Amino acid sequence: MSKILDSIQTPADLRRMARSDLPALAREVREFVLNTVSQTGGHLGSNLGTVELTVALHYVFNTPHDRIVWDVGHQTYPHKVLTGRRERMHTLRQLGGIAGFPRRDESEYDTFATGHSSTSISAALGMAMAAKQKGEDRKAIAVIGDGSMTAGMAFEALNNAGVSHAGVHADILVVLNDNDMSISPPVGALNKHLARLMSGNFYAAAREGAKAVLKAAPPLFELARRFEEHAKGMVVPGTIFEEFGFNYVGPIDGHDLDALIPTLENLRNKKGPQFLHVVTKKGYGYKMAEADPVKYHAASGRFNPAEGFPKSSGGKPTFTQIFGQWLCDMAEADERLVGITPAMREGSGMVEFHKRFPRRYHDVGIAEQHAVTFAAGLACEGLKPVVAIYSTFLQRAYDQLVHDVALQNLPVVFALDRGGIVGADGPTHAGVYDIAFIRCIPNCALLAPSDENECRLALTTAYRRDQPVAVRYPRGSGTGVAVDPGLGEWEWGKGVVRREGQRTAILAFGTMLQPALAAAAKLDATVVDMRFVKPLDEALVLEMARRHDAIVTVEEGCVMGGAGSAVGECLAAAGVALPLLHLGIPDRFVEHGDPVKLLSLCGLDAEGIEASIRKRFGTRPALAAVNG
Ligand SMILES: Cc1ncc(C[n+]2csc(CCOP(=O)(O)OP(=O)(O)O)c2C)c(N)n1
Ligand SMILES: CC(=O)[C@@H](O)[C@H](O)COP(=O)(O)O
Ligand SMILES: [Mg+2]
């Protein structure tokens, strides 16, 4: 029973509460979030770890007038519970339900849509400078995790925020939520720097004590502040954040409302760039999550909080697992192989590879741009880098792909996981643009395996090339087909006819092969597993055009500029005119929800493919459809 929580509809209700009631409210919010996620699945550890911080921020700042931007946004379930969405949280990440990340179109308290990390400081700075330009008195607060702080974009923003612009300083507060965790344990020098600051936390306690005494005499307080800045240089290492022009405060306990609230009240009244370092525990308040924050980063489905996450039920291997096994096998066979992940070791299936080949494993942090150019450097020296990266996150390293890898024609393999609709994470995480944005880059090849066995073959095919090659595969498992444990490969550039039929040829890319085969059985159509988006098997395309009245292309990627466009370009270049139908992701963002349902809504299941073909070509011979 959430006695206090039930009385909170908006943060204004929260701000009317007695401060002494806030710890009880935080307990109720934490229990509500745990129970919700136990029913809906979703992110867990980061939400349990930010309950007190969320309560304190909405208590101290006049939200939504003051803007809070949540980095990544996977930690915003407490924020959503306190901002009028408690009654809808049971619809979390379901079609038509509450999103798993902040959305401006979901609430005025969601000031900026996030999902990809490290954007919060930039966005908050924009809001802060807009307030200055418009003469509005409002604060902009960026809440960013220690993991998200490892991305270059965060430092681009710090660098810009820390100096005045035409004599105007942004009134921005950056709150670093330091739980000493990314999804995996954190990596990099910044983590070491933060640890040093945390080791000096006697300093923060002493300083807070000193401030309490001096508060009565403001001039003295200002004098002491200047002394403090100077003294900091002697007592603890100066923080990198002060070097960027921020007034750094902390580290303080991010679960102690008696530390959080006075500190935030103090910072609220300060002008210019402020930086608050809070220390939290990922999964705080739920022992199993505290003990294993990697496992409890997110729940894939329902669980009983009393028992923790259920053991995985085995079942068909995922494409991710197929990749992870292939990576170890290829590393065993070739000592030049280097595996790289931008902070997604578990999600990319590289835990075993890390264990077995620690010196050839690199988690570079949330730094996709660096990951790609780092791989290019390795390839220049004759090594064989494999960059395991979600399709959506490769978007962040597009210039590095073009400028540093393709232009130099370097042999880098991109294992593009989550290629296609991802489901619960929604449009920020959909991997539906990679076909279009990769196939247009010279020297690059793009392979789209149709099942798990094909995936392993595609990875080996890619690895053995002396050029940049991407292999895209979807989130989750495939058909359960037997996977040959060898290191065989495809014939380069060749598709395979999987079904001979009449009148219509369906050219399927990737895992769209299965629904295409099911639809073809109803239509007696031919089906081709194209395997290669680039290089396209043009001879096969032209042969299909010669032997059929119409061609249909099917891909789990955007229609605009996708594989179907490649087929169209091929036919046009050959001067071949025949009815063409491109099926894929339409020109809109696909919402969060069950991926099977979402594919059906896009017409990319067997029924949808069949219906589209019948609608376009009817049951009459296709040519008649064109000539009316
Ligand atoms: C650009 C980008 N790369 C990778 C991810 C995947 N990702 C989501 S949360 C996360 C770790 C974030 O760590 P931190 O900021 O410390 O937040 P915490 O989970 O510890 O609360 C990662 C790598 C992402 N959302 N965006
Ligand atoms: C918040 C974030 O970006 C990651 O936690 C992401 O949600 C992981 O996606 P998968 O569940 O597909 O690994
Ligand atoms: Mg963290």
Short mmCIF file of C-alpha atoms and ligand atoms in Angstrom, two decimals, residues 43 45-47 50 71-72 74-75 101 115-118 144-151 177-184 186 280 282 297 342-344 365-368 390 392-393 396 429, ligand 1:
data_model
loop_
_atom_site.label_atom_id
_atom_site.label_comp_id
_atom_site.label_asym_id
_atom_site.label_seq_id
_atom_site.Cartn_x
_atom_site.Cartn_y
_atom_site.Cartn_z
CA HIS A 43 15.40 -1.57 -16.71
CA GLY A 45 19.17 -1.44 -11.35
CA SER A 46 19.46 2.12 -12.59
CA ASN A 47 15.88 2.93 -11.55
CA THR A 50 17.99 6.93 -8.57
CA ASP A 71 20.83 10.91 -19.75
CA VAL A 72 19.97 7.62 -21.48
CA HIS A 74 16.61 4.21 -18.60
CA GLN A 75 16.55 5.43 -14.99
CA PHE A 101 12.63 6.35 -21.90
CA GLY A 115 17.67 6.58 -25.12
CA HIS A 116 21.11 6.95 -26.64
CA SER A 117 23.55 8.03 -23.98
CA SER A 118 25.53 11.20 -23.30
CA ILE A 144 24.20 11.73 -16.26
CA GLY A 145 25.66 8.42 -15.15
CA ASP A 146 29.35 7.60 -14.79
CA GLY A 147 29.07 5.23 -17.74
CA SER A 148 27.46 7.85 -19.95
CA MET A 149 30.17 10.27 -18.88
CA THR A 150 32.68 8.17 -20.85
CA ALA A 151 31.30 9.32 -24.20
CA ASN A 177 25.15 9.83 -10.82
CA ASP A 178 28.21 7.77 -9.99
CA ASN A 179 27.34 4.17 -9.16
CA ASP A 180 30.64 2.82 -10.40
CA MET A 181 28.80 0.80 -13.04
CA SER A 182 27.95 0.98 -16.67
CA ILE A 183 25.98 -2.06 -17.86
CA SER A 184 29.20 -3.96 -17.31
CA PRO A 186 33.02 0.59 -15.82
CA THR A 280 24.73 5.86 -5.55
CA LYS A 282 22.98 0.49 -8.77
CA HIS A 297 20.51 -4.03 -15.21
CA PRO A 342 31.54 0.08 -26.91
CA ALA A 343 30.27 -0.83 -23.43
CA MET A 344 27.93 -3.62 -24.49
CA GLY A 365 33.33 2.53 -22.84
CA ILE A 366 30.33 4.26 -24.34
CA ALA A 367 32.49 5.53 -27.17
CA GLU A 368 31.26 4.24 -30.51
CA TYR A 390 24.22 -2.53 -32.09
CA THR A 392 21.41 1.81 -33.71
CA PHE A 393 24.62 2.69 -31.89
CA ARG A 396 26.88 7.50 -33.68
CA HIS A 429 16.99 1.63 -30.37
C1 LIG B 1 25.17 5.77 -27.48
C2 LIG B 1 24.78 4.63 -26.56
N1 LIG B 1 25.59 3.57 -26.46
C3 LIG B 1 25.27 2.54 -25.64
C4 LIG B 1 24.08 2.56 -24.95
C5 LIG B 1 23.68 1.37 -24.12
N2 LIG B 1 23.63 1.70 -22.67
C6 LIG B 1 22.51 1.98 -22.08
S1 LIG B 1 22.69 2.30 -20.45
C7 LIG B 1 24.36 2.04 -20.57
C8 LIG B 1 25.23 2.18 -19.38
C9 LIG B 1 25.01 3.53 -18.78
O1 LIG B 1 25.81 3.63 -17.61
P1 LIG B 1 25.52 4.86 -16.64
O2 LIG B 1 25.42 6.10 -17.43
O3 LIG B 1 26.57 4.81 -15.61
O4 LIG B 1 24.08 4.58 -16.04
P2 LIG B 1 23.66 3.46 -14.97
O5 LIG B 1 23.11 2.31 -15.79
O6 LIG B 1 24.88 3.10 -14.20
O7 LIG B 1 22.63 4.11 -14.12
C10 LIG B 1 24.71 1.72 -21.86
C11 LIG B 1 26.09 1.40 -22.31
C12 LIG B 1 23.25 3.69 -25.11
N3 LIG B 1 22.05 3.77 -24.49
N4 LIG B 1 23.62 4.70 -25.90
#
